[in-house]
CSV table of C-alpha atoms and ligand atoms in Angstrom, one decimal:
chain,number,residue,atom,x,y,z
A,19,UNK,CA,93.2,157.4,127.9
A,20,UNK,CA,90.2,158.1,125.7
A,21,UNK,CA,86.9,159.5,127.1
A,22,UNK,CA,84.3,156.8,127.6
A,23,UNK,CA,81.5,158.5,125.7
A,24,UNK,CA,78.1,156.8,125.5
A,25,UNK,CA,77.8,157.0,121.7
A,26,UNK,CA,81.2,155.2,121.3
A,27,UNK,CA,80.1,152.5,123.6
A,28,UNK,CA,76.8,152.1,121.7
A,29,UNK,CA,78.8,151.8,118.4
A,30,UNK,CA,81.0,149.2,120.0
A,31,UNK,CA,77.9,147.2,121.2
A,32,UNK,CA,76.7,147.3,117.6
A,33,UNK,CA,80.0,145.9,116.3
A,34,UNK,CA,79.9,143.1,119.0
A,35,UNK,CA,76.4,142.2,117.8
A,36,UNK,CA,77.4,142.2,114.2
A,37,UNK,CA,80.4,139.9,115.0
A,38,UNK,CA,78.0,137.2,116.1
A,39,UNK,CA,76.9,137.0,112.5
A,40,UNK,CA,80.3,136.6,111.0
A,41,UNK,CA,80.6,133.7,108.4
A,42,UNK,CA,84.1,132.3,109.1
A,43,UNK,CA,84.3,128.6,108.3
A,44,UNK,CA,87.9,128.9,107.1
A,45,UNK,CA,89.8,131.2,109.5
A,46,UNK,CA,87.6,130.9,112.6
A,47,UNK,CA,88.4,134.6,113.2
A,48,UNK,CA,85.2,136.6,113.5
A,49,UNK,CA,85.1,140.4,113.1
A,50,UNK,CA,82.3,142.8,113.7
A,51,UNK,CA,82.1,146.5,112.6
A,52,UNK,CA,79.6,149.3,113.1
A,53,UNK,CA,79.8,152.4,111.0
A,54,UNK,CA,78.1,155.6,112.1
A,55,UNK,CA,77.0,158.0,109.3
A,56,UNK,CA,76.4,161.7,109.9
A,57,UNK,CA,72.8,160.9,109.2
A,58,UNK,CA,72.8,159.2,112.6
A,59,UNK,CA,72.3,155.7,111.2
A,60,UNK,CA,74.5,152.9,112.2
A,61,UNK,CA,75.5,150.2,109.6
A,62,UNK,CA,76.6,146.9,110.9
A,63,UNK,CA,79.1,144.6,109.1
A,64,UNK,CA,80.7,141.2,109.6
A,65,UNK,CA,83.4,139.3,107.7
A,66,UNK,CA,82.0,137.0,105.1
A,67,UNK,CA,84.5,134.3,104.0
A,68,UNK,CA,84.6,132.3,100.8
A,69,UNK,CA,86.2,129.0,99.8
A,70,UNK,CA,88.3,130.8,97.3
A,71,UNK,CA,89.7,132.9,100.2
A,72,UNK,CA,90.2,135.9,97.9
A,73,UNK,CA,86.5,136.6,97.6
A,74,UNK,CA,86.3,137.1,101.4
A,75,UNK,CA,84.9,140.5,102.5
A,76,UNK,CA,86.1,142.1,105.7
A,77,UNK,CA,83.6,143.3,108.3
A,78,UNK,CA,84.6,147.0,107.8
A,79,UNK,CA,84.0,146.9,104.1
A,80,UNK,CA,80.7,145.0,104.5
A,81,UNK,CA,79.6,148.0,106.7
A,82,UNK,CA,80.8,150.6,104.2
A,83,UNK,CA,79.3,148.9,101.2
A,84,UNK,CA,76.0,148.5,102.9
A,85,UNK,CA,76.0,152.1,103.9
A,86,UNK,CA,77.1,153.6,100.5
A,87,UNK,CA,74.6,151.4,98.7
A,88,UNK,CA,71.9,152.9,100.9
A,89,UNK,CA,72.9,156.4,99.8
A,90,UNK,CA,75.2,157.4,102.7
A,91,UNK,CA,78.4,159.3,101.8
A,92,UNK,CA,79.5,161.0,105.0
A,93,UNK,CA,80.8,159.1,108.0
A,94,UNK,CA,81.8,160.0,111.6
A,95,UNK,CA,83.2,156.8,113.1
A,96,UNK,CA,83.6,153.0,112.9
A,97,UNK,CA,83.9,150.5,115.7
A,98,UNK,CA,85.7,147.2,115.1
A,99,UNK,CA,86.0,144.1,117.3
A,100,UNK,CA,87.4,140.7,116.4
A,101,UNK,CA,89.1,137.5,117.6
A,102,UNK,CA,88.7,133.8,117.7
A,103,UNK,CA,85.1,133.0,117.0
A,104,UNK,CA,82.8,132.3,119.9
A,105,UNK,CA,85.3,133.7,122.4
A,106,UNK,CA,85.8,137.2,123.8
A,107,UNK,CA,88.5,139.2,121.9
A,108,UNK,CA,91.9,138.7,123.5
A,109,UNK,CA,93.4,141.6,121.6
A,110,UNK,CA,92.5,144.6,119.5
A,111,UNK,CA,91.6,143.8,115.8
A,112,UNK,CA,93.0,146.6,113.6
A,113,UNK,CA,91.6,147.2,110.1
A,114,UNK,CA,93.6,145.8,107.2
A,115,UNK,CA,95.2,148.0,104.6
A,116,UNK,CA,92.4,147.5,102.1
A,117,UNK,CA,89.8,148.6,104.6
A,118,UNK,CA,91.8,151.6,105.5
A,119,UNK,CA,91.9,152.6,101.8
A,120,UNK,CA,88.1,152.2,101.6
A,121,UNK,CA,87.9,154.5,104.7
A,122,UNK,CA,90.1,157.0,102.9
A,123,UNK,CA,87.7,157.0,99.9
A,124,UNK,CA,84.7,158.2,101.9
A,125,UNK,CA,86.1,159.8,105.1
A,126,UNK,CA,88.0,162.8,106.3
A,127,UNK,CA,91.3,162.7,108.1
A,128,UNK,CA,89.6,163.0,111.4
A,129,UNK,CA,87.3,160.0,110.9
A,130,UNK,CA,87.3,158.1,114.2
A,131,UNK,CA,88.3,154.4,114.4
A,132,UNK,CA,87.5,152.6,117.6
A,133,UNK,CA,89.2,149.2,118.0
A,134,UNK,CA,87.6,147.4,120.9
A,135,UNK,CA,88.1,144.4,123.1
A,136,UNK,CA,84.8,145.3,124.9
A,137,UNK,CA,82.6,148.4,125.3
A,138,UNK,CA,84.9,149.4,128.2
A,139,UNK,CA,88.2,148.5,126.7
A,140,UNK,CA,89.0,150.2,123.5
A,141,UNK,CA,91.5,152.4,121.7
A,142,UNK,CA,90.7,155.4,119.5
A,143,UNK,CA,92.5,156.6,116.4
A,144,UNK,CA,91.9,159.0,113.6
A,145,UNK,CA,92.1,157.8,110.0
A,146,UNK,CA,95.1,160.0,109.5
A,147,UNK,CA,96.9,158.1,112.3
A,148,UNK,CA,96.1,154.7,110.7
A,149,UNK,CA,96.7,155.8,107.1
A,150,UNK,CA,99.2,158.6,106.8
A,151,UNK,CA,100.0,159.9,103.3
A,152,UNK,CA,97.1,157.9,102.0
A,153,UNK,CA,96.2,157.9,98.3
A,154,UNK,CA,93.1,159.7,97.4
A,155,UNK,CA,91.0,160.7,94.4
A,156,UNK,CA,92.2,164.3,94.5
A,157,UNK,CA,95.5,163.0,93.1
A,158,UNK,CA,93.9,161.7,89.9
A,159,UNK,CA,91.1,164.1,89.2
B,201,THU,N1,89.2,140.5,108.6
B,201,THU,C1,88.3,141.5,108.7
B,201,THU,O1,87.1,141.2,108.8
B,201,THU,N2,88.8,142.8,108.9
B,201,THU,C2,90.1,143.2,108.8
B,201,THU,O2,90.4,144.4,108.8
B,201,THU,C3,91.1,142.2,108.9
B,201,THU,C4,90.7,140.8,108.5
B,201,THU,C5,88.8,139.1,108.4
B,201,THU,C6,89.0,138.6,107.1
B,201,THU,C7,89.0,137.1,107.4
B,201,THU,O3,87.7,136.6,107.3
B,201,THU,C8,89.5,137.0,108.8
B,201,THU,O4,89.4,138.3,109.3
B,201,THU,C9,91.0,136.5,108.9
B,201,THU,O5,91.8,137.2,108.2
């Protein structure tokens, strides 16, 4: 069982708050994310859907792209929460493969991923656990 540390619970609260702003008219599945940079700043993100479906942006990538576009490059952790909109999450919402790849672009192997049903009930992983043998820029540069 993971340690219930205050900074993790604060990050999860930020993800829960962001989830309330999800734009999900097509799936009805709302996701919130909160990304903690080593600067100390937290960047919130929600999923933003689109009628074309393919133009939908996941909550995690919304948070990453907000942060990177503000000049951040180093990240410590992300909290993710999701489920049927307007209800409490009934299960853990894990990041999709594309979002894991975006994490790989900017984060070390020990980057912390918290998937949460609530501030009390969450699971903790490293990026290495979620994306073993990931593809990185060191292979092409
Ligand atoms: N979604 C996320 O926001 N993050 C993920 O990692 C998985 C999926 C969103 C996309 C879409 O708006 C909805 O959840 C259903 O797939």
